[in-house]
mmCIF file of C-alpha atoms in Angstrom:
data_model
loop_
_atom_site.group_PDB
_atom_site.id
_atom_site.type_symbol
_atom_site.label_atom_id
_atom_site.label_comp_id
_atom_site.label_asym_id
_atom_site.label_seq_id
_atom_site.Cartn_x
_atom_site.Cartn_y
_atom_site.Cartn_z
ATOM 1 C CA MET A 1 85.855 45.550 84.512
ATOM 2 C CA HIS A 2 84.207 48.109 86.009
ATOM 3 C CA VAL A 3 84.093 50.647 88.391
ATOM 4 C CA THR A 4 82.234 52.897 89.595
ATOM 5 C CA THR A 5 82.776 55.991 91.686
ATOM 6 C CA THR A 6 80.575 57.718 94.081
ATOM 7 C CA HIS A 7 80.836 61.462 94.864
ATOM 8 C CA SER A 8 81.495 60.757 98.322
ATOM 9 C CA GLU A 9 84.119 58.819 97.382
ATOM 10 C CA THR A 10 85.759 61.115 96.134
ATOM 11 C CA GLN A 11 85.524 63.296 98.192
ATOM 12 C CA SER A 12 86.529 60.988 101.745
ATOM 13 C CA ALA A 13 89.429 59.652 100.100
ATOM 14 C CA ASN A 14 90.331 62.406 99.079
ATOM 15 C CA GLN A 15 91.255 63.428 103.069
ATOM 16 C CA LEU A 16 94.657 62.746 103.532
ATOM 17 C CA GLN A 17 94.929 58.997 104.515
ATOM 18 C CA VAL A 18 91.813 58.800 106.723
ATOM 19 C CA THR A 19 91.559 54.963 106.994
ATOM 20 C CA GLU A 20 94.342 53.921 106.723
ATOM 21 C CA PRO A 21 96.184 53.378 109.919
ATOM 22 C CA ARG A 22 100.331 54.438 108.635
ATOM 23 C CA ASN A 23 102.384 51.836 107.812
ATOM 24 C CA PRO A 24 105.041 51.644 111.089
ATOM 25 C CA GLY A 25 107.652 49.510 110.513
ATOM 26 C CA MET A 26 109.497 46.286 111.680
ATOM 27 C CA ALA A 27 113.335 45.655 111.828
ATOM 28 C CA LEU A 28 115.108 44.669 109.555
ATOM 29 C CA ASP A 29 115.016 41.014 107.659
ATOM 30 C CA MET A 30 117.908 40.858 105.842
ATOM 31 C CA ASP A 31 116.776 37.357 105.365
ATOM 32 C CA TRP A 32 113.893 37.593 103.543
ATOM 33 C CA VAL A 33 116.028 40.788 101.662
ATOM 34 C CA ARG A 34 118.189 38.251 100.709
ATOM 35 C CA ARG A 35 115.335 36.476 99.327
ATOM 36 C CA VAL A 36 114.278 39.280 96.795
ATOM 37 C CA GLN A 37 114.224 37.583 93.224
ATOM 38 C CA ALA A 38 112.964 38.561 90.104
ATOM 39 C CA ASN A 39 112.471 36.709 87.242
ATOM 40 C CA THR A 40 113.080 39.311 84.168
ATOM 41 C CA SER A 41 111.343 37.478 81.238
ATOM 42 C CA ALA A 42 108.524 36.314 83.211
ATOM 43 C CA ILE A 43 108.381 39.804 84.268
ATOM 44 C CA GLU A 44 108.365 41.821 80.529
ATOM 45 C CA ARG A 45 105.790 38.418 79.658
ATOM 46 C CA ARG A 46 103.112 40.414 81.903
ATOM 47 C CA CYS A 47 103.606 43.069 81.183
ATOM 48 C CA ALA A 48 103.331 43.415 77.189
ATOM 49 C CA THR A 49 100.114 41.402 77.764
ATOM 50 C CA LEU A 50 98.482 43.967 80.019
ATOM 51 C CA PRO A 51 97.281 46.406 76.931
ATOM 52 C CA GLY A 52 95.528 44.141 74.618
ATOM 53 C CA ARG A 53 94.002 41.719 76.933
ATOM 54 C CA ARG A 54 92.410 45.351 79.014
ATOM 55 C CA SER A 55 90.689 47.530 76.584
ATOM 56 C CA ILE A 56 88.303 49.732 78.589
ATOM 57 C CA LYS A 57 84.922 51.438 76.238
ATOM 58 C CA LYS A 58 82.698 53.788 76.740
ATOM 59 C CA ASP A 59 81.134 54.962 80.144
ATOM 60 C CA HIS A 60 83.469 52.139 81.705
ATOM 61 C CA GLN A 61 87.309 53.818 80.136
ATOM 62 C CA ALA A 62 85.154 56.820 81.278
ATOM 63 C CA ALA A 63 84.441 55.970 85.473
ATOM 64 C CA TRP A 64 88.124 54.537 84.667
ATOM 65 C CA LEU A 65 89.361 57.763 84.022
ATOM 66 C CA LEU A 66 87.481 60.348 86.697
ATOM 67 C CA LYS A 67 88.921 57.962 88.681
ATOM 68 C CA ALA A 68 93.013 58.784 87.996
ATOM 69 C CA ILE A 69 91.493 61.715 87.545
ATOM 70 C CA SER A 70 91.477 61.647 92.129
ATOM 71 C CA LEU A 71 94.695 59.368 91.987
ATOM 72 C CA ILE A 72 96.167 62.295 91.002
ATOM 73 C CA ASP A 73 99.109 64.204 92.340
ATOM 74 C CA LEU A 74 98.799 67.358 89.707
ATOM 75 C CA THR A 75 102.783 68.822 89.797
ATOM 76 C CA THR A 76 105.132 71.517 88.799
ATOM 77 C CA LEU A 77 109.024 71.093 90.152
ATOM 78 C CA SER A 78 110.084 73.168 87.311
ATOM 79 C CA GLY A 79 112.885 75.474 87.965
ATOM 80 C CA ASP A 80 110.580 78.543 86.816
ATOM 81 C CA ASP A 81 107.722 78.103 88.884
ATOM 82 C CA THR A 82 106.669 80.694 90.117
ATOM 83 C CA GLU A 83 103.349 81.820 92.881
ATOM 84 C CA ARG A 84 101.046 82.183 89.352
ATOM 85 C CA ARG A 85 102.060 79.453 88.359
ATOM 86 C CA VAL A 86 101.227 77.185 91.237
ATOM 87 C CA HIS A 87 98.105 79.141 92.218
ATOM 88 C CA ARG A 88 97.145 78.144 88.394
ATOM 89 C CA LEU A 89 97.597 74.683 89.073
ATOM 90 C CA CYS A 90 96.146 74.678 92.683
ATOM 91 C CA ALA A 91 92.816 75.919 90.771
ATOM 92 C CA LYS A 92 92.986 72.885 88.323
ATOM 93 C CA ALA A 93 93.277 70.760 90.863
ATOM 94 C CA ARG A 94 89.993 72.147 92.807
ATOM 95 C CA GLN A 95 88.613 71.972 89.118
ATOM 96 C CA PRO A 96 90.721 69.493 87.193
ATOM 97 C CA VAL A 97 87.730 69.626 84.331
ATOM 98 C CA ARG A 98 84.897 71.857 83.598
ATOM 99 C CA ALA A 99 82.059 72.192 85.875
ATOM 100 C CA GLU A 100 79.607 71.293 83.199
ATOM 101 C CA MET A 101 81.165 68.262 82.360
ATOM 102 C CA LEU A 102 81.488 67.165 85.493
ATOM 103 C CA GLU A 103 77.918 67.402 85.563
ATOM 104 C CA ALA A 104 76.816 65.806 82.562
ATOM 105 C CA LEU A 105 79.052 62.735 83.877
ATOM 106 C CA GLY A 106 77.831 62.719 87.758
ATOM 107 C CA MET A 107 80.572 63.825 89.781
ATOM 108 C CA PRO A 108 80.686 67.845 90.513
ATOM 109 C CA GLY A 109 82.876 68.277 92.642
ATOM 110 C CA LEU A 110 85.816 65.799 91.654
ATOM 111 C CA THR A 111 89.559 67.417 92.700
ATOM 112 C CA THR A 112 92.132 65.172 92.428
ATOM 113 C CA GLY A 113 95.072 63.848 94.611
ATOM 114 C CA ALA A 114 97.560 66.225 95.054
ATOM 115 C CA VAL A 115 99.599 68.987 95.043
ATOM 116 C CA CYS A 116 103.179 68.819 94.786
ATOM 117 C CA VAL A 117 106.052 70.846 94.290
ATOM 118 C CA TYR A 118 109.085 72.371 96.038
ATOM 119 C CA HIS A 119 109.503 73.310 99.141
ATOM 120 C CA GLU A 120 109.457 76.991 98.364
ATOM 121 C CA MET A 121 105.831 76.831 96.335
ATOM 122 C CA ILE A 122 104.394 74.970 99.886
ATOM 123 C CA PRO A 123 102.964 78.356 101.206
ATOM 124 C CA ALA A 124 101.032 79.492 97.857
ATOM 125 C CA ALA A 125 99.952 75.755 97.128
ATOM 126 C CA VAL A 126 98.427 75.724 101.061
ATOM 127 C CA SER A 127 97.152 78.939 101.082
ATOM 128 C CA ALA A 128 95.058 78.311 97.024
ATOM 129 C CA LEU A 129 94.323 75.068 97.896
ATOM 130 C CA GLN A 130 91.811 76.272 101.644
ATOM 131 C CA GLY A 131 88.975 74.324 102.453
ATOM 132 C CA SER A 132 89.212 71.754 99.502
ATOM 133 C CA GLY A 133 91.332 69.031 100.985
ATOM 134 C CA ILE A 134 93.359 68.976 98.362
ATOM 135 C CA PRO A 135 97.136 68.195 100.703
ATOM 136 C CA VAL A 136 99.866 69.687 99.511
ATOM 137 C CA ALA A 137 103.306 67.418 98.522
ATOM 138 C CA ALA A 138 106.365 68.128 98.623
ATOM 139 C CA VAL A 139 109.635 66.411 97.265
ATOM 140 C CA SER A 140 112.301 66.898 99.402
ATOM 141 C CA THR A 141 115.997 65.576 100.193
ATOM 142 C CA GLY A 142 118.274 67.220 97.809
ATOM 143 C CA PHE A 143 115.367 66.533 94.821
ATOM 144 C CA PRO A 144 116.347 64.739 93.191
ATOM 145 C CA ALA A 145 119.954 63.732 92.999
ATOM 146 C CA GLY A 146 119.813 63.188 96.759
ATOM 147 C CA LEU A 147 122.992 64.433 97.506
ATOM 148 C CA SER A 148 123.351 67.294 99.721
ATOM 149 C CA PRO A 149 123.712 66.918 103.081
ATOM 150 C CA PHE A 150 122.160 63.709 105.419
ATOM 151 C CA HIS A 151 121.425 66.362 108.459
ATOM 152 C CA LEU A 152 120.827 69.084 104.969
ATOM 153 C CA ARG A 153 118.044 66.665 104.235
ATOM 154 C CA LEU A 154 116.057 65.894 107.497
ATOM 155 C CA GLN A 155 116.319 70.025 107.989
ATOM 156 C CA GLU A 156 114.738 70.371 104.162
ATOM 157 C CA ILE A 157 111.961 67.386 105.723
ATOM 158 C CA LYS A 158 110.983 69.537 109.453
ATOM 159 C CA GLU A 159 111.010 72.296 106.701
ATOM 160 C CA SER A 160 108.229 71.346 104.715
ATOM 161 C CA VAL A 161 106.267 70.091 106.739
ATOM 162 C CA SER A 162 106.539 73.331 109.446
ATOM 163 C CA ALA A 163 105.561 75.052 105.923
ATOM 164 C CA GLY A 164 102.036 73.059 105.576
ATOM 165 C CA ALA A 165 103.399 70.383 103.521
ATOM 166 C CA ALA A 166 101.381 66.635 104.661
ATOM 167 C CA GLU A 167 103.016 65.110 102.477
ATOM 168 C CA ILE A 168 106.476 64.219 101.392
ATOM 169 C CA ASP A 169 108.348 62.830 98.884
ATOM 170 C CA ILE A 170 112.106 62.261 99.903
ATOM 171 C CA VAL A 171 114.656 60.256 97.263
ATOM 172 C CA ILE A 172 116.588 57.546 99.019
ATOM 173 C CA SER A 173 120.958 57.424 97.868
ATOM 174 C CA ARG A 174 121.183 55.121 95.178
ATOM 175 C CA ARG A 175 124.065 54.239 95.964
ATOM 176 C CA HIS A 176 123.273 52.629 99.050
ATOM 177 C CA VAL A 177 121.156 49.738 96.343
ATOM 178 C CA LEU A 178 124.483 49.644 93.790
ATOM 179 C CA GLU A 179 126.185 49.488 96.432
ATOM 180 C CA GLY A 180 124.036 46.471 98.527
ATOM 181 C CA ASN A 181 124.227 48.364 101.252
ATOM 182 C CA TRP A 182 121.094 47.197 102.627
ATOM 183 C CA THR A 183 121.711 48.448 106.474
ATOM 184 C CA ALA A 184 122.329 51.751 105.328
ATOM 185 C CA LEU A 185 118.909 52.334 103.151
ATOM 186 C CA TYR A 186 117.166 51.307 105.774
ATOM 187 C CA ASP A 187 118.221 54.271 108.554
ATOM 188 C CA GLU A 188 118.850 56.178 106.237
ATOM 189 C CA MET A 189 114.394 56.305 105.485
ATOM 190 C CA ALA A 190 113.403 55.355 109.034
ATOM 191 C CA GLN A 191 115.577 59.204 110.096
ATOM 192 C CA MET A 192 113.461 60.170 107.621
ATOM 193 C CA ARG A 193 110.482 59.723 108.220
ATOM 194 C CA GLU A 194 110.785 60.117 111.697
ATOM 195 C CA ALA A 195 111.323 63.787 110.185
ATOM 196 C CA CYS A 196 108.259 63.512 108.873
ATOM 197 C CA GLY A 197 106.728 63.013 112.147
ATOM 198 C CA ALA A 198 102.274 63.498 110.415
ATOM 199 C CA ALA A 199 103.577 64.317 107.458
ATOM 200 C CA HIS A 200 102.546 60.910 105.243
ATOM 201 C CA VAL A 201 106.618 59.719 103.642
ATOM 202 C CA LYS A 202 106.365 58.484 99.711
ATOM 203 C CA ALA A 203 110.333 56.622 98.634
ATOM 204 C CA ILE A 204 111.241 57.593 95.524
ATOM 205 C CA LEU A 205 113.422 54.668 94.156
ATOM 206 C CA ALA A 206 114.809 56.330 90.594
ATOM 207 C CA THR A 207 114.348 53.071 90.216
ATOM 208 C CA GLY A 208 115.659 54.033 85.194
ATOM 209 C CA GLU A 209 119.466 54.150 88.475
ATOM 210 C CA LEU A 210 118.967 51.543 90.449
ATOM 211 C CA GLY A 211 120.303 49.311 87.681
ATOM 212 C CA THR A 212 117.586 45.292 88.112
ATOM 213 C CA LEU A 213 114.252 44.706 88.129
ATOM 214 C CA ARG A 214 115.587 42.434 91.792
ATOM 215 C CA ASN A 215 117.692 45.587 93.123
ATOM 216 C CA VAL A 216 114.013 47.537 92.558
ATOM 217 C CA ALA A 217 111.948 44.901 94.642
ATOM 218 C CA ARG A 218 114.213 44.942 97.459
ATOM 219 C CA ALA A 219 114.724 48.698 97.525
ATOM 220 C CA SER A 220 111.472 48.723 97.994
ATOM 221 C CA LEU A 221 111.046 45.549 100.903
ATOM 222 C CA VAL A 222 114.039 48.015 102.664
ATOM 223 C CA CYS A 223 111.775 51.076 102.502
ATOM 224 C CA MET A 224 108.237 49.177 103.093
ATOM 225 C CA MET A 225 110.282 47.768 106.161
ATOM 226 C CA ALA A 226 111.979 50.865 107.395
ATOM 227 C CA GLY A 227 108.430 52.730 107.248
ATOM 228 C CA ALA A 228 107.585 54.307 104.292
ATOM 229 C CA ASP A 229 103.967 55.155 103.163
ATOM 230 C CA PHE A 230 104.518 54.958 99.808
ATOM 231 C CA ILE A 231 107.336 53.833 97.433
ATOM 232 C CA LYS A 232 107.289 56.074 94.025
ATOM 233 C CA THR A 233 108.682 54.842 90.975
ATOM 234 C CA SER A 234 111.239 57.645 89.931
ATOM 235 C CA THR A 235 112.038 61.199 90.937
ATOM 236 C CA GLY A 236 110.981 62.397 86.953
ATOM 237 C CA LYS A 237 114.067 63.459 85.932
ATOM 238 C CA GLU A 238 115.825 60.136 85.162
ATOM 239 C CA SER A 239 115.947 58.961 81.556
ATOM 240 C CA VAL A 240 113.880 55.918 81.918
ATOM 241 C CA ASN A 241 111.263 56.543 84.933
ATOM 242 C CA ALA A 242 107.314 54.443 85.437
ATOM 243 C CA THR A 243 107.844 51.203 83.474
ATOM 244 C CA LEU A 244 105.828 48.894 83.095
ATOM 245 C CA PRO A 245 107.716 45.850 84.904
ATOM 246 C CA VAL A 246 109.323 48.662 86.974
ATOM 247 C CA SER A 247 105.602 48.820 88.221
ATOM 248 C CA LEU A 248 104.880 44.430 88.805
ATOM 249 C CA VAL A 249 108.046 44.892 90.379
ATOM 250 C CA MET A 250 107.053 47.458 92.923
ATOM 251 C CA ILE A 251 103.624 46.117 93.646
ATOM 252 C CA ARG A 252 104.151 42.751 94.017
ATOM 253 C CA ALA A 253 106.012 44.238 96.932
ATOM 254 C CA ILE A 254 103.676 46.064 98.613
ATOM 255 C CA ARG A 255 101.576 42.429 98.162
ATOM 256 C CA GLU A 256 104.225 40.905 99.931
ATOM 257 C CA TYR A 257 104.922 43.588 102.714
ATOM 258 C CA PHE A 258 100.956 43.176 102.987
ATOM 259 C CA GLU A 259 100.995 38.848 103.785
ATOM 260 C CA VAL A 260 103.411 39.054 105.750
ATOM 261 C CA THR A 261 102.878 42.561 108.143
ATOM 262 C CA GLY A 262 98.254 43.064 107.717
ATOM 263 C CA HIS A 263 100.749 47.084 106.792
ATOM 264 C CA ARG A 264 99.797 48.499 103.412
ATOM 265 C CA VAL A 265 100.973 50.631 102.138
ATOM 266 C CA GLY A 266 100.999 52.814 99.089
ATOM 267 C CA TYR A 267 101.915 52.903 95.009
ATOM 268 C CA LYS A 268 103.022 56.369 93.509
ATOM 269 C CA PRO A 269 104.005 55.450 89.437
ATOM 270 C CA ALA A 270 105.765 58.666 88.497
ATOM 271 C CA GLY A 271 107.353 60.237 85.085
ATOM 272 C CA GLY A 272 106.566 58.860 81.704
ATOM 273 C CA ILE A 273 103.350 58.999 82.251
ATOM 274 C CA SER A 274 100.841 61.764 79.844
ATOM 275 C CA LYS A 275 98.089 59.889 77.963
ATOM 276 C CA ALA A 276 94.897 58.102 79.857
ATOM 277 C CA LYS A 277 95.638 55.086 77.655
ATOM 278 C CA ASP A 278 98.818 55.411 80.079
ATOM 279 C CA ALA A 279 96.531 55.598 83.100
ATOM 280 C CA LEU A 280 93.664 53.081 82.557
ATOM 281 C CA VAL A 281 96.975 49.702 82.338
ATOM 282 C CA SER A 282 98.040 51.168 85.527
ATOM 283 C CA LEU A 283 95.133 50.780 87.522
ATOM 284 C CA SER A 284 94.532 47.677 85.284
ATOM 285 C CA LEU A 285 98.159 46.413 87.080
ATOM 286 C CA ILE A 286 96.681 47.869 90.337
ATOM 287 C CA LYS A 287 93.542 46.153 90.354
ATOM 288 C CA GLU A 288 94.863 42.620 89.200
ATOM 289 C CA GLU A 289 98.044 42.069 91.518
ATOM 290 C CA LEU A 290 96.364 44.451 95.056
ATOM 291 C CA GLY A 291 93.190 44.484 94.740
ATOM 292 C CA ASP A 292 90.069 47.959 94.901
ATOM 293 C CA ARG A 293 91.149 48.625 98.211
ATOM 294 C CA TRP A 294 94.595 49.983 96.313
ATOM 295 C CA LEU A 295 92.356 51.596 94.012
ATOM 296 C CA LEU A 296 91.408 54.933 95.979
ATOM 297 C CA PRO A 297 93.746 57.974 96.561
ATOM 298 C CA ASP A 298 95.436 57.051 100.627
ATOM 299 C CA LEU A 299 96.674 54.189 98.847
ATOM 300 C CA PHE A 300 97.354 54.719 94.937
ATOM 301 C CA ARG A 301 98.950 57.660 93.470
ATOM 302 C CA PHE A 302 100.186 58.917 89.458
ATOM 303 C CA GLY A 303 102.292 61.600 89.500
ATOM 304 C CA ALA A 304 101.741 63.540 86.497
ATOM 305 C CA SER A 305 100.853 66.718 84.900
ATOM 306 C CA SER A 306 100.325 66.287 81.222
ATOM 307 C CA LEU A 307 98.167 62.895 81.970
ATOM 308 C CA LEU A 308 95.498 65.957 82.867
ATOM 309 C CA GLY A 309 94.952 67.479 80.159
ATOM 310 C CA ASP A 310 95.174 64.010 78.093
ATOM 311 C CA ILE A 311 92.057 62.505 80.631
ATOM 312 C CA GLU A 312 89.785 65.675 80.233
ATOM 313 C CA ARG A 313 89.905 65.867 76.826
ATOM 314 C CA GLN A 314 89.641 61.747 76.897
ATOM 315 C CA LEU A 315 86.123 62.715 78.384
ATOM 316 C CA GLU A 316 85.369 65.461 76.786
ATOM 317 C CA HIS A 317 85.092 63.107 73.102
ATOM 318 C CA HIS A 318 83.078 60.077 75.701
ATOM 319 C CA LEU A 319 80.646 63.547 76.142
ATOM 320 C CA THR A 320 80.578 64.986 72.679
ATOM 321 C CA GLY A 321 81.630 62.544 70.184
ATOM 322 C CA ALA A 322 84.329 64.722 68.975
ATOM 323 C CA TYR A 323 88.550 64.783 69.781
ATOM 324 C CA SER A 324 89.172 68.873 71.154
ATOM 325 C CA ALA A 325 92.757 70.025 70.400
ATOM 326 C CA GLY A 326 94.901 69.867 73.687
ATOM 327 C CA TYR A 327 95.243 73.414 74.004
ATOM 328 C CA ARG A 328 92.240 73.607 74.670
ATOM 329 C CA HIS A 329 92.762 71.874 78.094
ATOM 330 C CA ALA A 330 95.705 73.482 79.873
ATOM 331 C CA ILE A 331 96.990 72.754 83.258
ATOM 332 C CA GLY A 332 98.879 76.055 84.362
#
């Protein structure tokens, strides 16, 4: 499997959703939702075979890892975040790998897909990324639990957009899924989508708290019906985050939605993806299930922070034949 990523392709792809029309959503189709099932044993067997079947080496691996960098939402979501930390993160987003390495790899000017922060840090991120073309994403709606009053969650979205966020990562109310209240989930998602205005909305399902893969599949479909631009696995704060079975279920929901409506919805695995090999497996799954169109930043993102450091370390090994210490590739 070989992907060649050009500098011009990466630069154009880093502009927010310039080539793909937004998902307008549709009326809630409860017959479709009820038909959705998930064969857990078959899903797990499919996922268990993937890492062994897709072994990517040498130049091909380097190309895929460069592709992965362009798809990262470089993230800091800590209670002790400061403007200086966000500025350092944005500098890393602008220059994710040392300049001489990118020159040697033929990819000068490569950047990450976005920078993701809390609302309070949006102005610092917008200022630090000015002129780069890298969008700022903000987590919103009472992240990570999503249990604040609903009118405040909507207001938080609006304030984040006003502050300069081009993408909003919202969290759904998990109880709607666990109770099978799909109308409530649809209405909530639709109102959040409306509150985002021109900003693109990523619906975080918190899949580790939804109980079953069938619930994950149905929640994915309902959020897309309500107009989500992306569906995202996790907040990164749950005990179980972006597993391969969850990814497969959500990706196939995206494929089915596209086949029925003609509208492409993006996918963002987040939480627990910290190694380059994990990114390669995820990209292989996307290519096999959705195709190359979903391998651009307007339709796929990794929610990660430490992932970039490991990718940089692997790229240095590709160029020099030696592994460097992890601390040489700090993020912030």
